[in-house]
Coordinates of C-alpha atoms and ligand atoms in Angstrom, one line a residue:
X1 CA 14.1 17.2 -21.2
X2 CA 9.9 17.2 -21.2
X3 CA 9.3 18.5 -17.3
X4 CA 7.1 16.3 -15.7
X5 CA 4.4 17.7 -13.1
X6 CA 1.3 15.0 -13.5
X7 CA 0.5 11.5 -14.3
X8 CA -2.3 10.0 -14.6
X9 CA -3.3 5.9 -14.2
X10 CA -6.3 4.2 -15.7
X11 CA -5.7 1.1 -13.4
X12 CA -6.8 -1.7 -14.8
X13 CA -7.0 -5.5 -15.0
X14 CA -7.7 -6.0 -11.3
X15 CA -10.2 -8.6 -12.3
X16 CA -8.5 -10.1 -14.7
X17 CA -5.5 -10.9 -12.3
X18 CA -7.3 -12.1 -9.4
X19 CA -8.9 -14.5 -11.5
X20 CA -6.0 -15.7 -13.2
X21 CA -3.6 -16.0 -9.4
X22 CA -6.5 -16.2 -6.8
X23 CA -9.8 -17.3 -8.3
X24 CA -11.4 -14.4 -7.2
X25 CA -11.8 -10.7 -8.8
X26 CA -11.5 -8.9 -5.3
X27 CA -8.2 -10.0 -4.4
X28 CA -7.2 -8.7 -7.6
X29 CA -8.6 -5.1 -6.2
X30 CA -6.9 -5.9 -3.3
X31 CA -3.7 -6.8 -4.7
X32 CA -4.2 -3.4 -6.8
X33 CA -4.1 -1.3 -4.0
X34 CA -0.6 -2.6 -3.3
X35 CA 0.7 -1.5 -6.7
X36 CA -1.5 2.1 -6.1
X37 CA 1.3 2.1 -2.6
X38 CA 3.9 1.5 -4.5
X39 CA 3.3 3.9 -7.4
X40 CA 2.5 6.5 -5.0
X41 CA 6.3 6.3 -3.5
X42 CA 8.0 6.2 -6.6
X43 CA 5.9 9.5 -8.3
X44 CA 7.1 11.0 -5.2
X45 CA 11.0 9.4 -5.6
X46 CA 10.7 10.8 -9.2
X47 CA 9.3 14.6 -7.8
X48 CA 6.1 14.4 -9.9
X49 CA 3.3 16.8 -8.0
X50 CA 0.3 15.1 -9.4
X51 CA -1.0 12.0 -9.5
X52 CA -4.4 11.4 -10.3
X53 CA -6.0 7.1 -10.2
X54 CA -9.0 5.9 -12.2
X55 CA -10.8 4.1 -9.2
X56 CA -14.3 4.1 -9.9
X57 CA -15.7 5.3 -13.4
X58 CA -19.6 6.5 -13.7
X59 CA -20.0 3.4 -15.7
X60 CA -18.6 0.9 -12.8
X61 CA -21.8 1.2 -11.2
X62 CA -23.1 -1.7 -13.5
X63 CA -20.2 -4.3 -11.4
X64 CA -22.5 -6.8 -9.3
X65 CA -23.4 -5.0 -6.2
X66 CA -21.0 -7.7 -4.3
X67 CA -17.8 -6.4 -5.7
X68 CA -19.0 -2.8 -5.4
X69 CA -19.4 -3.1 -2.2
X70 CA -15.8 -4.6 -1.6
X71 CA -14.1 -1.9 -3.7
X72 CA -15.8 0.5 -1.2
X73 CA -15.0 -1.3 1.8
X74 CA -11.4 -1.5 0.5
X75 CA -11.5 2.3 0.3
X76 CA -12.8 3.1 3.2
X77 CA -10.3 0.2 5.2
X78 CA -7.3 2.8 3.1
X79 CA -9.0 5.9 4.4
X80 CA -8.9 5.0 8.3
X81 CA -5.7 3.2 8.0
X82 CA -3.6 5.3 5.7
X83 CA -4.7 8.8 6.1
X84 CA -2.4 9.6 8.9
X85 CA 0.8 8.4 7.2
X86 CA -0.5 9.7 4.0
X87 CA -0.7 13.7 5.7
X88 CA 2.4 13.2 7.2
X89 CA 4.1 12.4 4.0
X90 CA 3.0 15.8 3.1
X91 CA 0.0 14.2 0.4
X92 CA -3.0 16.0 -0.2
X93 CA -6.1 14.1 -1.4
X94 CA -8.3 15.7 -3.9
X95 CA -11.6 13.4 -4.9
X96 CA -12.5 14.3 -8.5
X97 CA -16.1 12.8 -9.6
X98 CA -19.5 13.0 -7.6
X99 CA -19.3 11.9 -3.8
X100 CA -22.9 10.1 -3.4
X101 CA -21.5 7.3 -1.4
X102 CA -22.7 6.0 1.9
X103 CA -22.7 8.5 4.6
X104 CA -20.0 6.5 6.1
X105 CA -17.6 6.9 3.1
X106 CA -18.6 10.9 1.9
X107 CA -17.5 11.0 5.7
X108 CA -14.4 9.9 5.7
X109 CA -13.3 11.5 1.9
X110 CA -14.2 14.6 3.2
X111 CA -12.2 14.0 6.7
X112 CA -9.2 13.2 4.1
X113 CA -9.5 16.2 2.1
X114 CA -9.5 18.3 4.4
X115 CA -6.7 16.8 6.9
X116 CA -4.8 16.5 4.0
X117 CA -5.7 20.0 2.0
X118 CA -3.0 22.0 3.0
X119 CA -0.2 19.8 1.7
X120 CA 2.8 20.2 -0.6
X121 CA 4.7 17.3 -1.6
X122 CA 2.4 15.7 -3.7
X123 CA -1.3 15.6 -4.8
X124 CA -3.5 12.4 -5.3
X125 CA -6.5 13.1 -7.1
X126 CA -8.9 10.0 -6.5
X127 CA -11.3 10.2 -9.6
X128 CA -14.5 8.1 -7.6
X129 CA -17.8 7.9 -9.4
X130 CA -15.9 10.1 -12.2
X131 CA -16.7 10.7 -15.8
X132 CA -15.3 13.1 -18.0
X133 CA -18.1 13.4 -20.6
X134 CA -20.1 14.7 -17.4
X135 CA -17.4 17.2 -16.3
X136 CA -17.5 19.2 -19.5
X137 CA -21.6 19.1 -19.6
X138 CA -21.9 20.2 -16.1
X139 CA -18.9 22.8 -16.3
X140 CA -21.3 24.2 -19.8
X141 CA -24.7 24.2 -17.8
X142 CA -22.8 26.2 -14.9
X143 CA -21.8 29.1 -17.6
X144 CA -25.0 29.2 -19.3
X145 CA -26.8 29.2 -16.2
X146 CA -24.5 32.4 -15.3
X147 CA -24.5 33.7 -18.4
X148 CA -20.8 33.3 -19.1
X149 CA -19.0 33.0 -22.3
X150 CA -18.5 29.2 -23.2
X151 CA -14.7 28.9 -24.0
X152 CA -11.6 26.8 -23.3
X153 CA -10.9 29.5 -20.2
X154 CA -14.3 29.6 -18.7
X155 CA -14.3 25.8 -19.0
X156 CA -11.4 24.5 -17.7
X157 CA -12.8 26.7 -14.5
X158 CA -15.2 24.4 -13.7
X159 CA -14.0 21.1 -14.3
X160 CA -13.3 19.3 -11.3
X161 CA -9.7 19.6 -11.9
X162 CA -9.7 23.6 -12.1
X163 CA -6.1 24.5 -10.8
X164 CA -4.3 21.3 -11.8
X165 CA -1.9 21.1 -14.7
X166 CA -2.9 18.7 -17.6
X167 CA -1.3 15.4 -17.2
X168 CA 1.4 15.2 -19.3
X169 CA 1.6 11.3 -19.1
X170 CA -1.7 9.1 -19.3
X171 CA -1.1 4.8 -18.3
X172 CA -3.4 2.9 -19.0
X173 CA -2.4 -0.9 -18.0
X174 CA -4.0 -4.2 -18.6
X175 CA -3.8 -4.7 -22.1
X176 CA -6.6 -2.3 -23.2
X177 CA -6.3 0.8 -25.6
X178 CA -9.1 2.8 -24.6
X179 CA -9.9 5.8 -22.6
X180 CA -12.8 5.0 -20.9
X181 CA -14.4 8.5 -20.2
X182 CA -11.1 9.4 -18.2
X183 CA -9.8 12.6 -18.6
X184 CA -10.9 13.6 -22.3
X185 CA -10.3 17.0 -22.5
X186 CA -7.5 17.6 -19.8
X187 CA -5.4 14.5 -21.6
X188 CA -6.2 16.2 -25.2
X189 CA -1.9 16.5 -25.3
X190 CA -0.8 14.0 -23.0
X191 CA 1.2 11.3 -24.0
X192 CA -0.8 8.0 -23.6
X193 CA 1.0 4.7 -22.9
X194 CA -0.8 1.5 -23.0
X195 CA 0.9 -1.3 -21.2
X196 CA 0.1 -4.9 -21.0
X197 CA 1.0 -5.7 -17.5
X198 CA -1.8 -6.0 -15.3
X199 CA -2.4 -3.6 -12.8
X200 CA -1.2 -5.5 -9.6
X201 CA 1.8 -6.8 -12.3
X202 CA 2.9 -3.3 -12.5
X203 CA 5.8 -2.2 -11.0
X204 CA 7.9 0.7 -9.9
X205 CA 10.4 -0.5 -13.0
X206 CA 7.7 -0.1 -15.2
X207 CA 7.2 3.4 -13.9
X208 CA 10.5 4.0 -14.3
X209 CA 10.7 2.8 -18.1
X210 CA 7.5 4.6 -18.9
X211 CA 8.8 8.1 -17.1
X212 CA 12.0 7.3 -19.3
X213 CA 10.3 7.0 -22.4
X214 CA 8.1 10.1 -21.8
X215 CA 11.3 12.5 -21.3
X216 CA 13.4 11.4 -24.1
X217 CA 9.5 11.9 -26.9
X218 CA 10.0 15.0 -28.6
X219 CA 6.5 17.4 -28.2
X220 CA 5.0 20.0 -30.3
X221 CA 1.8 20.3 -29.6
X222 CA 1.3 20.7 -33.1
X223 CA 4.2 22.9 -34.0
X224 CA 6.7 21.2 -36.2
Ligands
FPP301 C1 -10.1 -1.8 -13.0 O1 -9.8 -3.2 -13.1 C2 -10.0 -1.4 -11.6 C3 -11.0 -0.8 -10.9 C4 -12.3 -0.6 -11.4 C5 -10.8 -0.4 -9.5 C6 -9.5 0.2 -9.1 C7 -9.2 -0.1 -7.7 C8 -8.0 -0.3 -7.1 C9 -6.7 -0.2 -7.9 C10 -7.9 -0.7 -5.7 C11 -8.6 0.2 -4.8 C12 -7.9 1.6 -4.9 C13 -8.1 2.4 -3.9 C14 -7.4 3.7 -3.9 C15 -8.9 2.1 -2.7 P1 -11.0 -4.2 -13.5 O2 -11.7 -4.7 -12.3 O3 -11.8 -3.5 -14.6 O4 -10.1 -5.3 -14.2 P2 -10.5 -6.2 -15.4 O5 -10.5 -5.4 -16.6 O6 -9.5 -7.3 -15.4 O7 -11.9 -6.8 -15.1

């Protein structure tokens, strides 16, 4: 069977479904961060060590300042309520992607991190203000600027997920079958599952089916 250490969620359709149920885009982020709760207990039901969540793409800074803002204030409403249970579950919460929020929020990710940095159970990785295509640039300007060797080893070094394992699953929900600038070189062998349910749709079941599906795929990584 495939082992299984890191999956990674490109959470979308938020918008879509609050439209649709609520008439409103943000209660679709809100009901979102229910399904992010509930995916969180089942990755740690199923033993998986790493879970990294899309939240906020480089490119989502074009969204109307409104929502923006209540994506933010949704985050930082998580941090101060959640942290606590989250460090006692034994979560650690990594931010990948640039922290140039308000003070208020840089604040309180960095309280989170570093509560949470020592532990073992599981490990979110919150990609905020994250985009892959300027991962790899900054990881090359680091090397040239220290006059290192650009390769895959030097590389994967400074990307912001230096000492996590590539994810061997990729979701992207909501009906779309793109990448977005999420993860390009890290999910370069991951197998990549687009599902139609819309994020706050998704459920543990469809976890489960996906996880499922991912064991039983035969991988080569280009071997035959
Ligand atoms: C994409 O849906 C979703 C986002 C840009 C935000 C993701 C945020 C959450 C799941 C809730 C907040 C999470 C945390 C951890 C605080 P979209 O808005 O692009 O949906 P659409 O394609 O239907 O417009």
């Amino acid at each position: 069977m495939n082992p299984l250490n890191h999956v990674a969620i490109i959470m979308d359709g938020n918008g879509r479904w609050g439209l649709k149920y609520k008439n409103s885009r943000n209660a679709g982020h809100r009901a979102g961060l229910n399904t992010v709760e509930k995916i969180i207990k089942e990755t740690i039901h199923q033993k998986i060590k790493y879970l990294t969540l899309y939240a906020f793409s480089t490119e989502n800074w074009k969204r109307p300042r409104k929502e923006i803002k209540y994506l933010f204030d949704l985050l930082e409403n998580f941090l101060i309520n959640k942290i606590d249970k989250l460090n006692d579950q034994n979560i650690k919460l990594k931010i990948i992607g640039i922290k140039n929020f308000s003070t208020k929020l840089n604040k309180l990710l960095n309280i989170a991190e570093k509560k949470t940095c020592k532990n073992t159970k599981l490990q979110i990785n919150l990609a905020l203000n994250y985009g892959s295509k300027s991962e790899i640039i900054n990881a090359i300007k680091k090397l040239k600027k220290n006059n290192k060797p650009i390769n895959e080893k030097n590389l994967i070094k400074n990307f912001q997920t230096k000492n996590i394992p590539d994810p061997e699953i990729l979701i992207r929900t909501g009906n779309t079958k793109r990448l977005s600038n999420f993860l390009l070189w890290q999910a370069a062998y991951s197998e990549i599952f687009f599902e139609k349910k819309l994020w706050p749709s998704f459920e543990r079941s469809d976890f489960k089916k996906i996880i499922r599906k991912y064991k039983s795929i035969k991988r080569n990584f280009g071997s035959i």
